[in-house]
Coordinates of C-alpha atoms in Angstrom, one line a residue:
X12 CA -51.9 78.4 -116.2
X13 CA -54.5 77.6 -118.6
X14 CA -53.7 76.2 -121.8
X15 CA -55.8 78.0 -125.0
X16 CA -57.6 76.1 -127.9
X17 CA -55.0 77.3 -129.8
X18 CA -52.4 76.2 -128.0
X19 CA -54.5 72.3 -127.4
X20 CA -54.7 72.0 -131.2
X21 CA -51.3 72.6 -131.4
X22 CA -50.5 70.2 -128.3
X23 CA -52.9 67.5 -130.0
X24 CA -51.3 68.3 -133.5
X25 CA -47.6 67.7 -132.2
X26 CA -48.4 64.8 -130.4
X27 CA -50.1 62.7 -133.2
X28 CA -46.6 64.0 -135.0
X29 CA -44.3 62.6 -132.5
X30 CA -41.4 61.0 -134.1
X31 CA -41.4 57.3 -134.6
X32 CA -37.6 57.4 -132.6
X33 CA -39.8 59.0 -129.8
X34 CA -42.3 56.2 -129.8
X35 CA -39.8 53.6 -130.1
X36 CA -38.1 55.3 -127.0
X37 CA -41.2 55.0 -125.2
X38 CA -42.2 51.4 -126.0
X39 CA -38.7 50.4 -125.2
X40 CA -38.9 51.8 -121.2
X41 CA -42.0 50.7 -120.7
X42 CA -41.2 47.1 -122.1
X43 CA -38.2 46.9 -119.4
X44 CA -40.3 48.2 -116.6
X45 CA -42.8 45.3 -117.6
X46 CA -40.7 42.9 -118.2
X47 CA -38.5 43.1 -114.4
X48 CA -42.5 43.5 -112.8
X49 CA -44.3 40.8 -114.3
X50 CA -41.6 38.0 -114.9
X51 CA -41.8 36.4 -111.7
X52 CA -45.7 36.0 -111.9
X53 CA -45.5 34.8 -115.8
X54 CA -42.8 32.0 -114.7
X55 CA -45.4 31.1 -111.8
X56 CA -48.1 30.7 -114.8
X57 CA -45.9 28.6 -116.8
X58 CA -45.4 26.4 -114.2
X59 CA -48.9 26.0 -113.0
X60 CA -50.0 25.1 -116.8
X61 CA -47.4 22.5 -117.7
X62 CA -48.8 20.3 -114.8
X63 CA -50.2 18.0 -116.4
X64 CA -48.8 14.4 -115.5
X65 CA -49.8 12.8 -112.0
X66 CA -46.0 13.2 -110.5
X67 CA -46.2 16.9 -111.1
X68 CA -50.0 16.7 -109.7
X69 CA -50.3 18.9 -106.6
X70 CA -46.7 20.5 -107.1
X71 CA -47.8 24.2 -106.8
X72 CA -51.6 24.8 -104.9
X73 CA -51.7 28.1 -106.3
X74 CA -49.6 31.2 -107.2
X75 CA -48.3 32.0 -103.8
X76 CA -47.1 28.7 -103.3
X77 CA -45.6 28.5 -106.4
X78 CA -43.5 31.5 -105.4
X79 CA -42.5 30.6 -102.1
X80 CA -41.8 27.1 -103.5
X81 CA -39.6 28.2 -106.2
X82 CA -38.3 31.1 -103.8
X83 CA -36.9 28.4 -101.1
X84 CA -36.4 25.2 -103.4
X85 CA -34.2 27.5 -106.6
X86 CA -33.5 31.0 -105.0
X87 CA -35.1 34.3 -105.1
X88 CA -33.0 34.8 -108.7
X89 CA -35.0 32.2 -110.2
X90 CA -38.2 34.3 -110.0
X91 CA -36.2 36.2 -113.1
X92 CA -35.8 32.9 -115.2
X93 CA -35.9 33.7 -118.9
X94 CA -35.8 37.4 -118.0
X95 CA -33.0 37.8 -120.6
X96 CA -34.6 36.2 -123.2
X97 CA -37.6 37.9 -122.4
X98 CA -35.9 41.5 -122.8
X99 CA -34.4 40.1 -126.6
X100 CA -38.6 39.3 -127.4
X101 CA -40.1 42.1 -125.5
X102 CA -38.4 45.0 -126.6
X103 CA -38.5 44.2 -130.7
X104 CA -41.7 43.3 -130.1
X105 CA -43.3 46.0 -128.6
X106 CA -41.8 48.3 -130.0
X107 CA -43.2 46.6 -133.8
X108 CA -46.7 46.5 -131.9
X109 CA -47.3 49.7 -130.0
X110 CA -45.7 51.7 -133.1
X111 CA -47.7 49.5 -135.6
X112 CA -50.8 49.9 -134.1
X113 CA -50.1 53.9 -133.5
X114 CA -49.2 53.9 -137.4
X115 CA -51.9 51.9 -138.5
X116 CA -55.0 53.9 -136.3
X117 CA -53.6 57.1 -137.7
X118 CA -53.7 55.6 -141.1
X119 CA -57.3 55.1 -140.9
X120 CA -58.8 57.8 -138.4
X121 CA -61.4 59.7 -140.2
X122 CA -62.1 57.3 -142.4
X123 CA -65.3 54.9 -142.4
X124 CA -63.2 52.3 -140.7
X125 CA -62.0 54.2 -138.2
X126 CA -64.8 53.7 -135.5
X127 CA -64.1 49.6 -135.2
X128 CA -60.3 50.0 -136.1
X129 CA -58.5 49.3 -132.5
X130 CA -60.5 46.0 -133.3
X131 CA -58.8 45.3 -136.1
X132 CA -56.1 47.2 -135.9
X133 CA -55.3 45.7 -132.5
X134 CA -55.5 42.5 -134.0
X135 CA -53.4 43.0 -136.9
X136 CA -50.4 44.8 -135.2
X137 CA -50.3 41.5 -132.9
X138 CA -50.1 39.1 -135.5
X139 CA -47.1 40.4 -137.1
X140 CA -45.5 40.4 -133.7
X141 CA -46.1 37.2 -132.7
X142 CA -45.3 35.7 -135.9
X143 CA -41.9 37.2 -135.5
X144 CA -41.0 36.5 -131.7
X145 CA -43.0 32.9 -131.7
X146 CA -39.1 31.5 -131.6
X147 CA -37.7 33.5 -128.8
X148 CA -41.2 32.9 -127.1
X149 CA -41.1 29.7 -127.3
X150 CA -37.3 29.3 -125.7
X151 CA -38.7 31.3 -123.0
X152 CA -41.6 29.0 -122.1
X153 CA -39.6 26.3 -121.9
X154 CA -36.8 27.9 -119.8
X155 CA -39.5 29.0 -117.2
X156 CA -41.0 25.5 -117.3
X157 CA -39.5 22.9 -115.4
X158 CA -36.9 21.5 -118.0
X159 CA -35.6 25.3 -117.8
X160 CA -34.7 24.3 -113.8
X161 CA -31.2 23.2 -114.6
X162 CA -30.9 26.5 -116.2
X163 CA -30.0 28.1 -119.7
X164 CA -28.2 24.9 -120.9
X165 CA -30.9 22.3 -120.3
X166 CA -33.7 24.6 -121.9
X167 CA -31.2 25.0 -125.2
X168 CA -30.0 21.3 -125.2
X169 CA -34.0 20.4 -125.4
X170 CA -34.8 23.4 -128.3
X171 CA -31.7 22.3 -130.3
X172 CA -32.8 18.2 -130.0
X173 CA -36.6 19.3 -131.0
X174 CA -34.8 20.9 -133.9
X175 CA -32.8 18.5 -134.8
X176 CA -36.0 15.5 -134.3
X177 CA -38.6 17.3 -136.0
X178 CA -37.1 20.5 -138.3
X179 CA -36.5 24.2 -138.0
X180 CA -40.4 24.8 -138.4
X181 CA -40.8 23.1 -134.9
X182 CA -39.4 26.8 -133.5
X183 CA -43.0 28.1 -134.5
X184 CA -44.6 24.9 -132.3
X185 CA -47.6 26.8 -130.4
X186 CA -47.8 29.8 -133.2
X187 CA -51.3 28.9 -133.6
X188 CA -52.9 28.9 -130.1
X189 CA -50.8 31.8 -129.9
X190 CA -52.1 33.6 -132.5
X191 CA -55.6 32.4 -131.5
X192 CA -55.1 34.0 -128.0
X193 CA -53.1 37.5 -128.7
X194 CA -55.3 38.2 -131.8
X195 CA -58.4 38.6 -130.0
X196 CA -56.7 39.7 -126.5
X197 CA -55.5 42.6 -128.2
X198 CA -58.6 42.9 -130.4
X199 CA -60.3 43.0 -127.0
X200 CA -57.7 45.4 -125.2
X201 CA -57.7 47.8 -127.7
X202 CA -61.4 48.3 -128.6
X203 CA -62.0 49.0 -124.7
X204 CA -58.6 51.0 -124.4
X205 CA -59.5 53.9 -126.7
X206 CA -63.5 53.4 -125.5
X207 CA -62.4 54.4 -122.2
X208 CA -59.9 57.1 -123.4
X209 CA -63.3 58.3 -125.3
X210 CA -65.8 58.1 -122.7
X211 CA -63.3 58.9 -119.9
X212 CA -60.9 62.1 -121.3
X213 CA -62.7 66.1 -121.9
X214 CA -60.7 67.3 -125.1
X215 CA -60.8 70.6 -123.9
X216 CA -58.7 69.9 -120.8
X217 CA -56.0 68.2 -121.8
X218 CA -54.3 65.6 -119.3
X219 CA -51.1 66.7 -116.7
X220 CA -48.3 63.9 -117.2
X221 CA -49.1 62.6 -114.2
X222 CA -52.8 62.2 -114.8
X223 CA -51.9 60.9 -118.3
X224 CA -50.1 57.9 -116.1
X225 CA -53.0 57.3 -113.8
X226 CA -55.5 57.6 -116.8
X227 CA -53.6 55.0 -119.1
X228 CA -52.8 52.8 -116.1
X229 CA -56.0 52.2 -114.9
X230 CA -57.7 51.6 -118.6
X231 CA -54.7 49.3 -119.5
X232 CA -55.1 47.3 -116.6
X233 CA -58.8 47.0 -116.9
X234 CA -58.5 46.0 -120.3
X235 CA -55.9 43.8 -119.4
X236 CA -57.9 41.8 -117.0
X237 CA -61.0 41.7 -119.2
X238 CA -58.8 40.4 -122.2
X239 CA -56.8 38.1 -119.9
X240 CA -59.8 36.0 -118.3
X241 CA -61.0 35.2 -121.9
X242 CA -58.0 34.5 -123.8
X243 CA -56.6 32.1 -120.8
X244 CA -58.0 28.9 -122.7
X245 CA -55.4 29.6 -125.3
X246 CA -52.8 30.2 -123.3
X247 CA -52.8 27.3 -121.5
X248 CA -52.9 25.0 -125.1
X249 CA -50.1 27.5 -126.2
X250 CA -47.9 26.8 -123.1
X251 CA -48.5 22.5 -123.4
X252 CA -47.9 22.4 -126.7
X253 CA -44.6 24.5 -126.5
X254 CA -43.0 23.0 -123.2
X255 CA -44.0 19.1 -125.0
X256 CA -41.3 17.2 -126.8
X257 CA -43.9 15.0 -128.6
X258 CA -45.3 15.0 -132.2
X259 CA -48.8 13.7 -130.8
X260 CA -49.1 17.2 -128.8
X261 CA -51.8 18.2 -131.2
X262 CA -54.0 21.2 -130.8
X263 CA -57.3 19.1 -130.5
X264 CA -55.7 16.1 -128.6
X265 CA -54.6 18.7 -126.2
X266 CA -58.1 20.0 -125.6
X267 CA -59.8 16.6 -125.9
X268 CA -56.7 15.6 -123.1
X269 CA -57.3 18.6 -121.1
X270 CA -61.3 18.2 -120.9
X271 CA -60.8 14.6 -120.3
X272 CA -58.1 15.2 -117.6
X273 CA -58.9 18.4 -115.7
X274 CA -62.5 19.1 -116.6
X275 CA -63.4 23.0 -117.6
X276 CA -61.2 24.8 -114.8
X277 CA -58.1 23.0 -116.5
X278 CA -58.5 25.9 -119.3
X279 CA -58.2 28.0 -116.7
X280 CA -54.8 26.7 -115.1
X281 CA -52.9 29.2 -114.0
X282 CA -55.2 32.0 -114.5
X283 CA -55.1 34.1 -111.3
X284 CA -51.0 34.7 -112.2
X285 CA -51.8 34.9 -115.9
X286 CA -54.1 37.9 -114.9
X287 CA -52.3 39.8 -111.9
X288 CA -49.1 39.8 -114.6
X289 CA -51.2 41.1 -117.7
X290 CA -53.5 43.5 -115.4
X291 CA -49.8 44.9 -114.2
X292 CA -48.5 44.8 -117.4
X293 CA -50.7 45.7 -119.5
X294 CA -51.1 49.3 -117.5
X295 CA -47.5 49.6 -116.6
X296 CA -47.0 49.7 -120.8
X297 CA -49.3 51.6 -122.1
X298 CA -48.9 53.8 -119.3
X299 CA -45.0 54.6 -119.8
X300 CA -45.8 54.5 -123.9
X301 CA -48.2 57.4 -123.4
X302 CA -46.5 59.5 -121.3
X303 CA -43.8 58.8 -123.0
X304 CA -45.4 60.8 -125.9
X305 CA -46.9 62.9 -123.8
X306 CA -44.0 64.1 -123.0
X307 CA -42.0 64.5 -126.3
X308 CA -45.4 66.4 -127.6
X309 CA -44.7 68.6 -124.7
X310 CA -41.2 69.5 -125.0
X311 CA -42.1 70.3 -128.7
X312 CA -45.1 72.2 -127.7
X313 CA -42.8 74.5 -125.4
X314 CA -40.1 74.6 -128.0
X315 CA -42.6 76.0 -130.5
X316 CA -44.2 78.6 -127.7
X317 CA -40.6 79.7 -127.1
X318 CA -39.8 80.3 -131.0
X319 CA -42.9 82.1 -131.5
X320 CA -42.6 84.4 -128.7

Protein backbone atom coordinates (compact mmCIF):
# COMPACT_ATOMS: atom_id res chain seq x y z
CA UNK A 1 0.00 0.00 0.00
CA UNK A 2 1.25 3.37 -0.67
CA UNK A 3 1.72 5.67 2.08
CA UNK A 4 0.26 9.59 1.27
CA UNK A 5 2.15 12.93 2.03
CA UNK A 6 -0.20 13.28 4.50
CA UNK A 7 0.27 10.41 6.14
CA UNK A 8 4.66 10.76 5.68
CA UNK A 9 4.40 14.14 7.41
CA UNK A 10 2.64 12.60 9.93
CA UNK A 11 5.11 9.48 10.01
CA UNK A 12 8.11 11.98 9.98
CA UNK A 13 6.26 14.27 12.64
CA UNK A 14 5.73 11.25 15.19
CA UNK A 15 8.99 10.00 14.78
CA UNK A 16 11.06 13.17 15.56
CA UNK A 17 8.37 12.96 18.75
CA UNK A 18 9.30 9.60 19.82
CA UNK A 19 9.46 9.48 23.52
CA UNK A 20 12.78 9.74 25.19
CA UNK A 21 11.70 6.12 27.22
CA UNK A 22 11.44 4.88 23.43
CA UNK A 23 14.95 6.02 22.62
CA UNK A 24 16.39 4.91 25.69
CA UNK A 25 14.71 1.48 24.87
CA UNK A 26 16.42 1.46 21.70
CA UNK A 27 19.90 2.54 22.66
CA UNK A 28 19.77 0.03 25.44
CA UNK A 29 19.19 -3.25 22.80
CA UNK A 30 21.38 -2.10 20.50
CA UNK A 31 24.20 -1.48 23.25
CA UNK A 32 23.81 -5.38 24.34
CA UNK A 33 23.82 -6.62 20.80
CA UNK A 34 27.19 -4.57 20.46
CA UNK A 35 28.55 -5.23 23.28
CA UNK A 36 28.19 -9.63 23.14
CA UNK A 37 29.48 -8.97 19.03
CA UNK A 38 32.38 -6.86 19.40
CA UNK A 39 33.92 -7.83 22.90
CA UNK A 40 36.04 -10.49 21.84
CA UNK A 41 37.67 -8.42 18.98
CA UNK A 42 38.07 -5.21 21.50
CA UNK A 43 39.97 -7.64 24.11
CA UNK A 44 42.16 -8.79 21.04
CA UNK A 45 42.97 -4.83 20.50
CA UNK A 46 43.77 -4.32 23.99
CA UNK A 47 46.05 -6.89 24.01
CA UNK A 48 47.89 -6.21 20.78
CA UNK A 49 48.45 -2.38 22.15
CA UNK A 50 49.84 -2.98 25.58
CA UNK A 51 52.82 -4.91 23.88
CA UNK A 52 55.11 -2.91 24.49
CA UNK A 53 58.09 -4.46 26.48
CA UNK A 54 60.53 -7.09 24.70
CA UNK A 55 59.07 -10.29 26.80
CA UNK A 56 55.71 -9.52 25.46
CA UNK A 57 57.39 -8.81 21.84
CA UNK A 58 55.94 -11.28 19.31
CA UNK A 59 53.17 -12.56 21.78
CA UNK A 60 50.17 -12.16 19.33
CA UNK A 61 51.22 -11.82 15.20
CA UNK A 62 47.97 -10.44 14.49
CA UNK A 63 44.27 -10.66 15.45
CA UNK A 64 43.58 -14.21 14.54
CA UNK A 65 46.32 -15.30 16.48
CA UNK A 66 45.48 -13.39 19.24
CA UNK A 67 42.13 -15.30 19.27
CA UNK A 68 43.23 -18.60 18.82
CA UNK A 69 45.97 -17.90 21.39
CA UNK A 70 43.74 -16.72 23.97
CA UNK A 71 40.98 -19.34 22.79
CA UNK A 72 43.49 -22.44 23.59
CA UNK A 73 45.79 -20.84 26.33
CA UNK A 74 42.47 -19.12 28.68
CA UNK A 75 39.20 -20.70 27.22
CA UNK A 76 36.71 -19.70 24.74
CA UNK A 77 34.90 -17.62 27.92
CA UNK A 78 37.81 -15.47 28.04
CA UNK A 79 36.95 -13.91 24.63
CA UNK A 80 34.05 -12.19 27.02
CA UNK A 81 36.60 -10.71 29.58
CA UNK A 82 35.24 -7.43 30.96
CA UNK A 83 31.94 -8.09 29.16
CA UNK A 84 30.17 -7.24 32.46
CA UNK A 85 31.78 -4.26 33.13
CA UNK A 86 31.35 -3.41 29.72
CA UNK A 87 27.46 -3.78 29.84
CA UNK A 88 27.55 -1.31 33.35
CA UNK A 89 29.65 1.48 30.82
CA UNK A 90 27.90 0.66 27.59
CA UNK A 91 24.47 0.85 28.40
CA UNK A 92 24.51 4.44 30.54
CA UNK A 93 26.58 5.49 28.13
CA UNK A 94 24.93 5.13 25.05
CA UNK A 95 22.03 5.69 26.12
CA UNK A 96 23.42 9.58 27.38
CA UNK A 97 25.07 9.73 23.82
CA UNK A 98 22.61 8.48 21.22
CA UNK A 99 19.75 10.43 23.18
CA UNK A 100 22.04 13.55 23.66
CA UNK A 101 22.99 13.77 20.37
CA UNK A 102 19.15 13.07 19.12
CA UNK A 103 18.16 15.96 21.67
CA UNK A 104 20.82 18.20 20.82
CA UNK A 105 20.36 18.02 16.56
CA UNK A 106 16.76 18.60 17.12
CA UNK A 107 17.57 21.53 19.20
CA UNK A 108 19.27 23.17 16.53
CA UNK A 109 17.79 21.93 13.08
CA UNK A 110 16.61 24.84 11.22
CA UNK A 111 18.65 26.95 12.61
CA UNK A 112 22.03 28.54 10.99
CA UNK A 113 23.97 25.87 12.79
CA UNK A 114 22.20 23.26 11.82
CA UNK A 115 24.12 22.28 8.54
CA UNK A 116 27.66 21.55 10.52
CA UNK A 117 25.84 20.38 13.81
CA UNK A 118 26.45 16.33 13.67
CA UNK A 119 30.09 17.86 13.80
CA UNK A 120 29.71 19.44 16.71
CA UNK A 121 27.06 17.98 18.06
CA UNK A 122 28.65 14.61 17.63
CA UNK A 123 31.44 15.85 19.40
CA UNK A 124 29.82 17.30 22.26
CA UNK A 125 27.38 14.43 23.14
CA UNK A 126 30.79 12.25 23.33
CA UNK A 127 32.48 14.27 25.70
CA UNK A 128 29.95 14.18 28.31
CA UNK A 129 29.94 10.45 27.96
CA UNK A 130 33.36 9.73 28.20
CA UNK A 131 33.89 12.05 31.03
CA UNK A 132 31.40 9.99 32.87
CA UNK A 133 32.33 6.29 32.08
CA UNK A 134 36.32 7.17 31.82
CA UNK A 135 36.35 5.05 35.44
CA UNK A 136 34.44 1.97 34.40
CA UNK A 137 36.50 2.26 31.04
CA UNK A 138 39.40 2.27 32.46
CA UNK A 139 38.66 -1.00 34.80
CA UNK A 140 37.81 -2.61 31.65
CA UNK A 141 41.11 -1.98 29.79
CA UNK A 142 42.93 -3.21 32.30
CA UNK A 143 40.79 -6.37 32.89
CA UNK A 144 41.18 -7.28 29.11
CA UNK A 145 44.85 -6.57 29.31
CA UNK A 146 47.07 -8.99 30.60
CA UNK A 147 47.04 -8.16 34.40
CA UNK A 148 43.09 -8.79 33.86
CA UNK A 149 44.41 -12.79 33.07
CA UNK A 150 44.08 -13.86 36.59
CA UNK A 151 40.67 -12.60 36.34
CA UNK A 152 38.28 -9.90 38.14
CA UNK A 153 40.42 -9.97 41.34
CA UNK A 154 43.82 -9.24 39.91
CA UNK A 155 42.37 -6.28 37.61
CA UNK A 156 40.64 -4.73 40.95
CA UNK A 157 43.68 -5.44 43.39
CA UNK A 158 45.80 -3.25 40.66
CA UNK A 159 42.86 -0.31 40.27
CA UNK A 160 42.50 -0.17 44.10
CA UNK A 161 46.63 0.00 44.68
CA UNK A 162 46.78 2.84 41.72
CA UNK A 163 44.27 4.41 43.96
CA UNK A 164 45.65 4.07 46.89
CA UNK A 165 49.59 5.15 45.26
CA UNK A 166 48.52 8.07 43.29
CA UNK A 167 44.70 9.43 44.37
CA UNK A 168 41.12 8.94 43.29
CA UNK A 169 41.82 11.32 40.23
CA UNK A 170 44.13 8.43 38.78
CA UNK A 171 40.42 6.61 37.85
CA UNK A 172 40.38 9.38 34.99
CA UNK A 173 44.20 8.18 33.84
CA UNK A 174 43.84 8.18 29.87
CA UNK A 175 40.68 10.83 29.97
CA UNK A 176 42.61 12.87 27.76
CA UNK A 177 43.79 10.70 24.79
CA UNK A 178 40.36 9.48 25.22
CA UNK A 179 38.74 12.48 24.76
CA UNK A 180 41.28 13.38 21.97
CA UNK A 181 40.17 10.14 20.09
CA UNK A 182 36.12 9.83 20.65
CA UNK A 183 35.75 13.72 20.13
CA UNK A 184 36.70 13.76 16.71
CA UNK A 185 35.69 9.89 15.89
CA UNK A 186 32.29 10.87 16.62
CA UNK A 187 32.72 14.38 15.05
CA UNK A 188 33.81 12.30 12.07
CA UNK A 189 30.99 9.49 12.30
CA UNK A 190 28.39 11.78 12.63
CA UNK A 191 29.06 14.45 9.96
CA UNK A 192 29.25 11.41 7.29
CA UNK A 193 26.25 9.45 9.10
CA UNK A 194 23.55 12.08 8.39
CA UNK A 195 25.58 13.00 4.90
CA UNK A 196 24.83 9.66 3.77
CA UNK A 197 21.23 9.52 5.32
CA UNK A 198 21.01 12.94 3.01
CA UNK A 199 22.49 11.95 -0.16
CA UNK A 200 21.35 8.34 0.20
CA UNK A 201 17.28 8.43 1.52
CA UNK A 202 14.15 9.97 -1.08
CA UNK A 203 11.84 11.70 1.57
CA UNK A 204 8.99 10.88 -0.33
CA UNK A 205 9.40 7.10 0.06
CA UNK A 206 9.89 6.60 3.33
CA UNK A 207 12.12 3.44 4.48
CA UNK A 208 10.41 -0.36 5.25
CA UNK A 209 12.01 -1.47 8.82
CA UNK A 210 13.90 -3.74 7.25
CA UNK A 211 15.53 -1.29 4.76
CA UNK A 212 15.76 1.20 7.65
CA UNK A 213 18.30 -1.70 9.15
CA UNK A 214 20.26 -2.28 5.99
CA UNK A 215 20.39 1.58 5.36
CA UNK A 216 21.65 2.51 8.97
CA UNK A 217 23.95 -0.56 8.97
CA UNK A 218 25.80 0.01 6.03
CA UNK A 219 26.32 4.10 6.76
CA UNK A 220 27.26 3.26 10.46
CA UNK A 221 29.79 0.89 9.50
CA UNK A 222 31.24 3.00 6.81
CA UNK A 223 31.53 5.72 9.08
CA UNK A 224 32.80 3.55 11.62
CA UNK A 225 35.68 2.41 9.61
CA UNK A 226 36.51 5.90 8.24
CA UNK A 227 36.46 7.32 11.92
CA UNK A 228 38.33 4.19 13.24
CA UNK A 229 41.52 4.27 10.93
CA UNK A 230 42.08 7.94 12.00
CA UNK A 231 41.35 8.07 15.61
CA UNK A 232 43.60 4.65 16.08
CA UNK A 233 46.76 6.92 17.20
CA UNK A 234 44.75 7.81 20.20
CA UNK A 235 43.60 4.83 21.09
CA UNK A 236 46.64 3.16 21.39
CA UNK A 237 48.14 6.26 23.84
CA UNK A 238 44.75 5.87 25.62
CA UNK A 239 45.15 2.03 26.15
CA UNK A 240 49.21 2.41 27.44
CA UNK A 241 48.55 4.98 29.58
CA UNK A 242 45.54 3.18 31.24
CA UNK A 243 46.89 -0.49 31.52
CA UNK A 244 50.60 1.35 33.10
CA UNK A 245 51.13 1.52 36.81
CA UNK A 246 53.73 4.25 36.49
CA UNK A 247 53.67 8.08 37.06
CA UNK A 248 56.24 8.58 34.12
CA UNK A 249 53.43 7.15 31.59
CA UNK A 250 53.09 10.63 30.22
CA UNK A 251 51.11 11.57 27.14
CA UNK A 252 54.24 12.86 25.18
CA UNK A 253 56.83 10.31 26.75
CA UNK A 254 54.44 7.77 25.42
CA UNK A 255 54.53 9.14 21.93
CA UNK A 256 58.24 10.15 22.01
CA UNK A 257 58.54 6.03 23.49
CA UNK A 258 56.24 4.78 20.86
CA UNK A 259 58.06 6.61 17.81
CA UNK A 260 61.30 5.73 19.23
CA UNK A 261 60.30 2.00 19.86
CA UNK A 262 57.93 0.90 17.10
CA UNK A 263 58.33 3.53 14.38
CA UNK A 264 54.87 4.98 12.73
CA UNK A 265 52.99 1.62 12.42
CA UNK A 266 53.29 1.42 16.37
CA UNK A 267 50.24 4.11 16.33
CA UNK A 268 48.67 1.77 14.50
CA UNK A 269 48.95 -1.38 16.85
CA UNK A 270 46.08 -3.17 16.95
CA UNK A 271 44.24 -1.46 14.28
CA UNK A 272 42.78 -4.14 11.96
CA UNK A 273 40.68 -5.53 15.43
CA UNK A 274 40.16 -1.88 16.56
CA UNK A 275 38.32 -1.48 13.06
CA UNK A 276 36.46 -4.88 12.31
CA UNK A 277 34.92 -4.24 16.12
CA UNK A 278 33.93 -0.42 15.52
CA UNK A 279 32.87 -1.11 11.62
CA UNK A 280 30.54 -3.98 13.52
CA UNK A 281 29.66 -1.95 16.07
CA UNK A 282 29.25 1.07 14.98
CA UNK A 283 26.37 -0.37 12.35
CA UNK A 284 24.99 -2.89 14.63
CA UNK A 285 23.99 0.48 17.02
CA UNK A 286 22.83 2.77 15.06
CA UNK A 287 21.11 0.27 13.21
CA UNK A 288 19.02 -1.26 16.18
CA UNK A 289 18.67 2.69 17.58
CA UNK A 290 16.89 3.63 14.35
CA UNK A 291 14.68 0.94 13.89
CA UNK A 292 14.14 1.03 17.13
CA UNK A 293 12.43 4.39 16.50
CA UNK A 294 11.37 3.49 13.48
CA UNK A 295 9.29 1.32 14.94
CA UNK A 296 7.71 3.16 17.92
CA UNK A 297 6.92 6.09 15.11
CA UNK A 298 5.11 3.38 13.45
CA UNK A 299 3.04 1.89 16.07
CA UNK A 300 2.03 5.55 16.78
CA UNK A 301 1.41 6.24 13.23
CA UNK A 302 -1.09 3.17 13.09
CA UNK A 303 -2.52 4.09 16.46
CA UNK A 304 -3.34 7.60 15.11
CA UNK A 305 -4.79 6.06 11.51
CA UNK A 306 -6.93 3.77 13.63
CA UNK A 307 -8.35 6.71 15.90
CA UNK A 308 -9.05 8.77 13.07
CA UNK A 309 -10.85 6.34 11.06
Amino acid sequence: MNITTQQLNRHEVLKNRTSSSEKIFSACCGAVATMLFVNPFDLVKTRLQENVDMRNEGRYAGTVDGLVKIVRNEGPFALWRGLSPGLVMAIPSTTLYYVGYDQLKARFEGTSMDKYSPLWIGGAARAMTALVVSPMELFRTRLQSSEGMGGFNDAWLGVTKMVRQEGVLTLWRGLLPTMLRDVPFSAIYWMMYEEMKNQCLDKENPLTGWQQFQFSFFAGATSGTVAAVVTTPMDVIKTRRQVSSSREREIMHLIRSIAYKEGVSGFFRGVVPRVVKVSIASGIMISSYEVGKHFFAHRQMIALDTVQD
